[in-house]
């Protein structure tokens, strides 16, 4: 099964799975149950999951996926010319809201190669704010090469190369 969701602003979203159950609540309200492994791809992300649900109305779509693996890039920004950052991770539950925000539970996240990550964040909950270009994590542990090195009960960090107040990573220079 291939489900297409056209988008005037960004590229279309394509969902692929073996079986989809579509329930029409009314003309503008549909629930699509995806009981088998699936993949959802759009202009800046690819998500694979064991199962999921897509709820659509005339103006918005919310996806809830279970046992998900994801890859997404932050959106290019005219005010920040740096290249986009690619994030890789897993989540027990992956919810993509209509506003583009992503909520992850029991999640891992890293910008490293997913087969051999140098570092990764493990958190009970991560919320990625798409438009504001930041994420917040609760009960987060930072791992370096699969070794836990730092725990924070709550942290906010940028999803692009911009700086925020708080902890800044050190840099070494020479002249």
JSON list of C-alpha atoms in Angstrom, two decimals:
[
{"chain": "A", "resi": 1, "resn": "UNK", "atom": "CA", "xyz": [0.00, 0.00, 0.00]},
{"chain": "A", "resi": 2, "resn": "UNK", "atom": "CA", "xyz": [1.27, 3.50, -0.83]},
{"chain": "A", "resi": 3, "resn": "UNK", "atom": "CA", "xyz": [-0.47, 6.51, 0.67]},
{"chain": "A", "resi": 4, "resn": "UNK", "atom": "CA", "xyz": [0.34, 9.96, -0.70]},
{"chain": "A", "resi": 5, "resn": "UNK", "atom": "CA", "xyz": [-0.31, 13.21, 1.11]},
{"chain": "A", "resi": 6, "resn": "UNK", "atom": "CA", "xyz": [0.33, 16.19, -1.16]},
{"chain": "A", "resi": 7, "resn": "UNK", "atom": "CA", "xyz": [1.72, 19.37, 0.36]},
{"chain": "A", "resi": 8, "resn": "UNK", "atom": "CA", "xyz": [1.82, 22.73, -1.38]},
{"chain": "A", "resi": 9, "resn": "UNK", "atom": "CA", "xyz": [4.68, 24.11, 0.72]},
{"chain": "A", "resi": 10, "resn": "UNK", "atom": "CA", "xyz": [6.97, 21.08, 0.97]},
{"chain": "A", "resi": 11, "resn": "UNK", "atom": "CA", "xyz": [7.36, 17.81, -0.89]},
{"chain": "A", "resi": 12, "resn": "UNK", "atom": "CA", "xyz": [4.63, 15.24, -0.47]},
{"chain": "A", "resi": 13, "resn": "UNK", "atom": "CA", "xyz": [4.60, 12.64, 2.29]},
{"chain": "A", "resi": 14, "resn": "UNK", "atom": "CA", "xyz": [4.62, 9.01, 1.15]},
{"chain": "A", "resi": 15, "resn": "UNK", "atom": "CA", "xyz": [3.64, 6.14, 3.46]},
{"chain": "A", "resi": 16, "resn": "UNK", "atom": "CA", "xyz": [4.41, 2.54, 2.45]},
{"chain": "A", "resi": 17, "resn": "UNK", "atom": "CA", "xyz": [3.13, -0.57, 4.23]},
{"chain": "A", "resi": 18, "resn": "UNK", "atom": "CA", "xyz": [1.62, -4.01, 3.57]},
{"chain": "A", "resi": 19, "resn": "UNK", "atom": "CA", "xyz": [-1.86, -3.15, 4.86]},
{"chain": "A", "resi": 20, "resn": "UNK", "atom": "CA", "xyz": [-3.78, -0.01, 5.77]},
{"chain": "A", "resi": 21, "resn": "UNK", "atom": "CA", "xyz": [-7.20, 0.17, 7.43]},
{"chain": "A", "resi": 22, "resn": "UNK", "atom": "CA", "xyz": [-8.97, 3.46, 6.65]},
{"chain": "A", "resi": 23, "resn": "UNK", "atom": "CA", "xyz": [-11.86, 4.58, 8.83]},
{"chain": "A", "resi": 24, "resn": "UNK", "atom": "CA", "xyz": [-13.89, 7.60, 7.70]},
{"chain": "A", "resi": 25, "resn": "UNK", "atom": "CA", "xyz": [-15.31, 9.31, 10.76]},
{"chain": "A", "resi": 26, "resn": "UNK", "atom": "CA", "xyz": [-16.86, 11.95, 8.50]},
{"chain": "A", "resi": 27, "resn": "UNK", "atom": "CA", "xyz": [-15.93, 13.70, 5.22]},
{"chain": "A", "resi": 28, "resn": "UNK", "atom": "CA", "xyz": [-12.96, 15.59, 6.67]},
{"chain": "A", "resi": 29, "resn": "UNK", "atom": "CA", "xyz": [-11.87, 13.20, 9.42]},
{"chain": "A", "resi": 30, "resn": "UNK", "atom": "CA", "xyz": [-10.02, 9.93, 8.68]},
{"chain": "A", "resi": 31, "resn": "UNK", "atom": "CA", "xyz": [-8.09, 7.47, 10.82]},
{"chain": "A", "resi": 32, "resn": "UNK", "atom": "CA", "xyz": [-5.62, 5.21, 9.03]},
{"chain": "A", "resi": 33, "resn": "UNK", "atom": "CA", "xyz": [-4.40, 2.24, 11.06]},
{"chain": "A", "resi": 34, "resn": "UNK", "atom": "CA", "xyz": [-1.14, 0.69, 9.92]},
{"chain": "A", "resi": 35, "resn": "UNK", "atom": "CA", "xyz": [-0.84, -2.69, 11.71]},
{"chain": "A", "resi": 36, "resn": "UNK", "atom": "CA", "xyz": [2.27, -3.88, 9.82]},
{"chain": "A", "resi": 37, "resn": "UNK", "atom": "CA", "xyz": [5.80, -2.49, 9.42]},
{"chain": "A", "resi": 38, "resn": "UNK", "atom": "CA", "xyz": [5.77, 0.81, 7.57]},
{"chain": "A", "resi": 39, "resn": "UNK", "atom": "CA", "xyz": [7.89, 3.68, 6.34]},
{"chain": "A", "resi": 40, "resn": "UNK", "atom": "CA", "xyz": [6.98, 7.36, 6.06]},
{"chain": "A", "resi": 41, "resn": "UNK", "atom": "CA", "xyz": [9.11, 9.64, 3.90]},
{"chain": "A", "resi": 42, "resn": "UNK", "atom": "CA", "xyz": [8.83, 13.37, 3.26]},
{"chain": "A", "resi": 43, "resn": "UNK", "atom": "CA", "xyz": [11.14, 16.18, 2.17]},
{"chain": "A", "resi": 44, "resn": "UNK", "atom": "CA", "xyz": [13.49, 15.98, 5.16]},
{"chain": "A", "resi": 45, "resn": "UNK", "atom": "CA", "xyz": [12.79, 12.75, 7.01]},
{"chain": "A", "resi": 46, "resn": "UNK", "atom": "CA", "xyz": [12.49, 8.98, 6.80]},
{"chain": "A", "resi": 47, "resn": "UNK", "atom": "CA", "xyz": [10.83, 7.01, 9.59]},
{"chain": "A", "resi": 48, "resn": "UNK", "atom": "CA", "xyz": [10.37, 3.25, 9.80]},
{"chain": "A", "resi": 49, "resn": "UNK", "atom": "CA", "xyz": [8.16, 1.64, 12.44]},
{"chain": "A", "resi": 50, "resn": "UNK", "atom": "CA", "xyz": [6.56, -1.66, 13.41]},
{"chain": "A", "resi": 51, "resn": "UNK", "atom": "CA", "xyz": [3.04, -0.17, 13.41]},
{"chain": "A", "resi": 52, "resn": "UNK", "atom": "CA", "xyz": [1.24, 3.15, 13.57]},
{"chain": "A", "resi": 53, "resn": "UNK", "atom": "CA", "xyz": [-1.80, 5.36, 13.16]},
{"chain": "A", "resi": 54, "resn": "UNK", "atom": "CA", "xyz": [-2.34, 8.45, 11.02]},
{"chain": "A", "resi": 55, "resn": "UNK", "atom": "CA", "xyz": [-5.18, 10.80, 11.91]},
{"chain": "A", "resi": 56, "resn": "UNK", "atom": "CA", "xyz": [-6.11, 13.33, 9.24]},
{"chain": "A", "resi": 57, "resn": "UNK", "atom": "CA", "xyz": [-8.55, 16.20, 9.06]},
{"chain": "A", "resi": 58, "resn": "UNK", "atom": "CA", "xyz": [-9.03, 18.78, 6.31]},
{"chain": "A", "resi": 59, "resn": "UNK", "atom": "CA", "xyz": [-6.26, 21.00, 7.75]},
{"chain": "A", "resi": 60, "resn": "UNK", "atom": "CA", "xyz": [-3.90, 18.81, 9.77]},
{"chain": "A", "resi": 61, "resn": "UNK", "atom": "CA", "xyz": [-2.33, 15.37, 10.09]},
{"chain": "A", "resi": 62, "resn": "UNK", "atom": "CA", "xyz": [-0.90, 13.67, 13.17]},
{"chain": "A", "resi": 63, "resn": "UNK", "atom": "CA", "xyz": [1.10, 10.43, 12.98]},
{"chain": "A", "resi": 64, "resn": "UNK", "atom": "CA", "xyz": [1.74, 8.08, 15.90]},
{"chain": "A", "resi": 65, "resn": "UNK", "atom": "CA", "xyz": [4.30, 5.35, 15.27]},
{"chain": "A", "resi": 66, "resn": "UNK", "atom": "CA", "xyz": [5.48, 2.50, 17.49]},
{"chain": "A", "resi": 67, "resn": "UNK", "atom": "CA", "xyz": [9.01, 1.05, 17.74]},
{"chain": "A", "resi": 68, "resn": "UNK", "atom": "CA", "xyz": [10.35, 3.65, 15.30]},
{"chain": "A", "resi": 69, "resn": "UNK", "atom": "CA", "xyz": [13.73, 4.29, 13.73]},
{"chain": "A", "resi": 70, "resn": "UNK", "atom": "CA", "xyz": [14.16, 7.72, 12.21]},
{"chain": "A", "resi": 71, "resn": "UNK", "atom": "CA", "xyz": [16.42, 10.01, 10.23]},
{"chain": "A", "resi": 72, "resn": "UNK", "atom": "CA", "xyz": [15.64, 13.67, 9.72]},
{"chain": "A", "resi": 73, "resn": "UNK", "atom": "CA", "xyz": [17.38, 16.87, 8.77]},
{"chain": "A", "resi": 74, "resn": "UNK", "atom": "CA", "xyz": [16.64, 20.24, 10.26]},
{"chain": "A", "resi": 75, "resn": "UNK", "atom": "CA", "xyz": [15.12, 22.54, 7.66]},
{"chain": "A", "resi": 76, "resn": "UNK", "atom": "CA", "xyz": [17.38, 24.96, 5.80]},
{"chain": "A", "resi": 77, "resn": "UNK", "atom": "CA", "xyz": [17.11, 28.52, 7.07]},
{"chain": "A", "resi": 78, "resn": "UNK", "atom": "CA", "xyz": [17.79, 31.71, 5.12]},
{"chain": "A", "resi": 79, "resn": "UNK", "atom": "CA", "xyz": [19.08, 33.44, 8.27]},
{"chain": "A", "resi": 80, "resn": "UNK", "atom": "CA", "xyz": [21.52, 30.62, 9.07]},
{"chain": "A", "resi": 81, "resn": "UNK", "atom": "CA", "xyz": [23.53, 29.55, 5.98]},
{"chain": "A", "resi": 82, "resn": "UNK", "atom": "CA", "xyz": [25.14, 26.52, 7.67]},
{"chain": "A", "resi": 83, "resn": "UNK", "atom": "CA", "xyz": [24.36, 23.08, 6.21]},
{"chain": "A", "resi": 84, "resn": "UNK", "atom": "CA", "xyz": [21.50, 21.09, 7.74]},
{"chain": "A", "resi": 85, "resn": "UNK", "atom": "CA", "xyz": [22.22, 18.62, 10.53]},
{"chain": "A", "resi": 86, "resn": "UNK", "atom": "CA", "xyz": [21.10, 15.00, 10.16]},
{"chain": "A", "resi": 87, "resn": "UNK", "atom": "CA", "xyz": [19.68, 13.31, 13.26]},
{"chain": "A", "resi": 88, "resn": "UNK", "atom": "CA", "xyz": [19.39, 9.53, 13.65]},
{"chain": "A", "resi": 89, "resn": "UNK", "atom": "CA", "xyz": [17.59, 7.68, 16.40]},
{"chain": "A", "resi": 90, "resn": "UNK", "atom": "CA", "xyz": [15.03, 5.29, 17.76]},
{"chain": "A", "resi": 91, "resn": "UNK", "atom": "CA", "xyz": [11.88, 5.72, 19.83]},
{"chain": "A", "resi": 92, "resn": "UNK", "atom": "CA", "xyz": [9.34, 3.50, 21.51]},
{"chain": "A", "resi": 93, "resn": "UNK", "atom": "CA", "xyz": [6.70, 6.04, 20.45]},
{"chain": "A", "resi": 94, "resn": "UNK", "atom": "CA", "xyz": [7.18, 8.65, 17.70]},
{"chain": "A", "resi": 95, "resn": "UNK", "atom": "CA", "xyz": [4.45, 11.28, 17.34]},
{"chain": "A", "resi": 96, "resn": "UNK", "atom": "CA", "xyz": [4.61, 13.86, 14.55]},
{"chain": "A", "resi": 97, "resn": "UNK", "atom": "CA", "xyz": [2.15, 16.68, 15.23]},
{"chain": "A", "resi": 98, "resn": "UNK", "atom": "CA", "xyz": [0.39, 18.79, 12.59]},
{"chain": "A", "resi": 99, "resn": "UNK", "atom": "CA", "xyz": [2.69, 21.76, 13.38]},
{"chain": "A", "resi": 100, "resn": "UNK", "atom": "CA", "xyz": [5.78, 19.67, 12.57]},
{"chain": "A", "resi": 101, "resn": "UNK", "atom": "CA", "xyz": [6.82, 19.08, 16.19]},
{"chain": "A", "resi": 102, "resn": "UNK", "atom": "CA", "xyz": [8.03, 15.57, 16.99]},
{"chain": "A", "resi": 103, "resn": "UNK", "atom": "CA", "xyz": [7.53, 13.89, 20.38]},
{"chain": "A", "resi": 104, "resn": "UNK", "atom": "CA", "xyz": [9.67, 10.86, 21.18]},
{"chain": "A", "resi": 105, "resn": "UNK", "atom": "CA", "xyz": [9.38, 8.56, 24.20]},
{"chain": "A", "resi": 106, "resn": "UNK", "atom": "CA", "xyz": [12.09, 6.15, 25.40]},
{"chain": "A", "resi": 107, "resn": "UNK", "atom": "CA", "xyz": [14.28, 7.60, 22.68]},
{"chain": "A", "resi": 108, "resn": "UNK", "atom": "CA", "xyz": [17.85, 7.76, 21.48]},
{"chain": "A", "resi": 109, "resn": "UNK", "atom": "CA", "xyz": [19.17, 10.52, 19.26]},
{"chain": "A", "resi": 110, "resn": "UNK", "atom": "CA", "xyz": [22.54, 11.33, 17.67]},
{"chain": "A", "resi": 111, "resn": "UNK", "atom": "CA", "xyz": [24.10, 13.13, 14.71]},
{"chain": "A", "resi": 112, "resn": "UNK", "atom": "CA", "xyz": [26.61, 10.28, 14.32]},
{"chain": "A", "resi": 113, "resn": "UNK", "atom": "CA", "xyz": [26.50, 7.37, 11.92]},
{"chain": "A", "resi": 114, "resn": "UNK", "atom": "CA", "xyz": [23.80, 5.04, 13.33]},
{"chain": "A", "resi": 115, "resn": "UNK", "atom": "CA", "xyz": [25.87, 1.86, 12.96]},
{"chain": "A", "resi": 116, "resn": "UNK", "atom": "CA", "xyz": [28.75, 3.13, 15.17]},
{"chain": "A", "resi": 117, "resn": "UNK", "atom": "CA", "xyz": [27.74, 6.31, 17.02]},
{"chain": "A", "resi": 118, "resn": "UNK", "atom": "CA", "xyz": [30.49, 8.11, 18.94]},
{"chain": "A", "resi": 119, "resn": "UNK", "atom": "CA", "xyz": [27.87, 9.74, 21.15]},
{"chain": "A", "resi": 120, "resn": "UNK", "atom": "CA", "xyz": [24.13, 9.56, 21.69]},
{"chain": "A", "resi": 121, "resn": "UNK", "atom": "CA", "xyz": [21.42, 10.99, 23.91]},
{"chain": "A", "resi": 122, "resn": "UNK", "atom": "CA", "xyz": [19.06, 8.59, 25.67]},
{"chain": "A", "resi": 123, "resn": "UNK", "atom": "CA", "xyz": [15.94, 10.18, 27.14]},
{"chain": "A", "resi": 124, "resn": "UNK", "atom": "CA", "xyz": [12.55, 9.28, 28.52]},
{"chain": "A", "resi": 125, "resn": "UNK", "atom": "CA", "xyz": [11.03, 12.06, 26.42]},
{"chain": "A", "resi": 126, "resn": "UNK", "atom": "CA", "xyz": [12.34, 14.35, 23.67]},
{"chain": "A", "resi": 127, "resn": "UNK", "atom": "CA", "xyz": [10.24, 17.06, 22.03]},
{"chain": "A", "resi": 128, "resn": "UNK", "atom": "CA", "xyz": [11.67, 18.56, 18.84]},
{"chain": "A", "resi": 129, "resn": "UNK", "atom": "CA", "xyz": [10.19, 21.97, 18.07]},
{"chain": "A", "resi": 130, "resn": "UNK", "atom": "CA", "xyz": [10.37, 22.17, 14.29]},
{"chain": "A", "resi": 131, "resn": "UNK", "atom": "CA", "xyz": [9.69, 25.88, 13.71]},
{"chain": "A", "resi": 132, "resn": "UNK", "atom": "CA", "xyz": [11.68, 27.17, 16.70]},
{"chain": "A", "resi": 133, "resn": "UNK", "atom": "CA", "xyz": [14.67, 24.91, 15.92]},
{"chain": "A", "resi": 134, "resn": "UNK", "atom": "CA", "xyz": [15.26, 23.55, 19.41]},
{"chain": "A", "resi": 135, "resn": "UNK", "atom": "CA", "xyz": [14.58, 20.38, 21.33]},
{"chain": "A", "resi": 136, "resn": "UNK", "atom": "CA", "xyz": [13.90, 19.63, 24.96]},
{"chain": "A", "resi": 137, "resn": "UNK", "atom": "CA", "xyz": [14.69, 16.35, 26.68]},
{"chain": "A", "resi": 138, "resn": "UNK", "atom": "CA", "xyz": [13.76, 15.01, 30.09]},
{"chain": "A", "resi": 139, "resn": "UNK", "atom": "CA", "xyz": [15.60, 12.32, 32.05]},
{"chain": "A", "resi": 140, "resn": "UNK", "atom": "CA", "xyz": [18.46, 12.47, 29.56]},
{"chain": "A", "resi": 141, "resn": "UNK", "atom": "CA", "xyz": [21.74, 10.57, 29.72]},
{"chain": "A", "resi": 142, "resn": "UNK", "atom": "CA", "xyz": [24.65, 11.38, 27.40]},
{"chain": "A", "resi": 143, "resn": "UNK", "atom": "CA", "xyz": [26.58, 8.33, 26.19]},
{"chain": "A", "resi": 144, "resn": "UNK", "atom": "CA", "xyz": [30.06, 8.27, 24.65]},
{"chain": "A", "resi": 145, "resn": "UNK", "atom": "CA", "xyz": [30.77, 4.95, 22.91]},
{"chain": "A", "resi": 146, "resn": "UNK", "atom": "CA", "xyz": [27.97, 3.22, 24.82]},
{"chain": "A", "resi": 147, "resn": "UNK", "atom": "CA", "xyz": [29.24, 4.46, 28.20]},
{"chain": "A", "resi": 148, "resn": "UNK", "atom": "CA", "xyz": [26.96, 6.77, 30.23]},
{"chain": "A", "resi": 149, "resn": "UNK", "atom": "CA", "xyz": [28.90, 9.91, 31.16]},
{"chain": "A", "resi": 150, "resn": "UNK", "atom": "CA", "xyz": [26.39, 12.61, 32.08]},
{"chain": "A", "resi": 151, "resn": "UNK", "atom": "CA", "xyz": [22.80, 12.77, 33.36]},
{"chain": "A", "resi": 152, "resn": "UNK", "atom": "CA", "xyz": [20.46, 15.75, 33.24]},
{"chain": "A", "resi": 153, "resn": "UNK", "atom": "CA", "xyz": [16.84, 15.73, 34.44]},
{"chain": "A", "resi": 154, "resn": "UNK", "atom": "CA", "xyz": [15.96, 18.38, 31.82]},
{"chain": "A", "resi": 155, "resn": "UNK", "atom": "CA", "xyz": [17.80, 20.14, 28.98]},
{"chain": "A", "resi": 156, "resn": "UNK", "atom": "CA", "xyz": [16.99, 22.39, 26.02]},
{"chain": "A", "resi": 157, "resn": "UNK", "atom": "CA", "xyz": [19.37, 22.36, 23.05]},
{"chain": "A", "resi": 158, "resn": "UNK", "atom": "CA", "xyz": [19.37, 23.76, 19.48]},
{"chain": "A", "resi": 159, "resn": "UNK", "atom": "CA", "xyz": [18.63, 21.47, 16.53]},
{"chain": "A", "resi": 160, "resn": "UNK", "atom": "CA", "xyz": [20.67, 23.64, 14.17]},
{"chain": "A", "resi": 161, "resn": "UNK", "atom": "CA", "xyz": [24.08, 25.29, 14.52]},
{"chain": "A", "resi": 162, "resn": "UNK", "atom": "CA", "xyz": [22.78, 28.36, 16.35]},
{"chain": "A", "resi": 163, "resn": "UNK", "atom": "CA", "xyz": [23.84, 29.07, 19.94]},
{"chain": "A", "resi": 164, "resn": "UNK", "atom": "CA", "xyz": [21.54, 29.16, 22.94]},
{"chain": "A", "resi": 165, "resn": "UNK", "atom": "CA", "xyz": [22.36, 30.28, 26.45]},
{"chain": "A", "resi": 166, "resn": "UNK", "atom": "CA", "xyz": [23.39, 27.58, 28.89]},
{"chain": "A", "resi": 167, "resn": "UNK", "atom": "CA", "xyz": [26.04, 24.91, 28.40]},
{"chain": "A", "resi": 168, "resn": "UNK", "atom": "CA", "xyz": [28.23, 25.62, 25.40]},
{"chain": "A", "resi": 169, "resn": "UNK", "atom": "CA", "xyz": [30.61, 23.10, 23.94]},
{"chain": "A", "resi": 170, "resn": "UNK", "atom": "CA", "xyz": [34.28, 24.08, 24.26]},
{"chain": "A", "resi": 171, "resn": "UNK", "atom": "CA", "xyz": [36.35, 24.86, 21.20]},
{"chain": "A", "resi": 172, "resn": "UNK", "atom": "CA", "xyz": [40.11, 24.76, 20.76]},
{"chain": "A", "resi": 173, "resn": "UNK", "atom": "CA", "xyz": [41.91, 27.20, 18.48]},
{"chain": "A", "resi": 174, "resn": "UNK", "atom": "CA", "xyz": [45.48, 28.16, 17.78]},
{"chain": "A", "resi": 175, "resn": "UNK", "atom": "CA", "xyz": [47.28, 30.93, 15.92]}
]
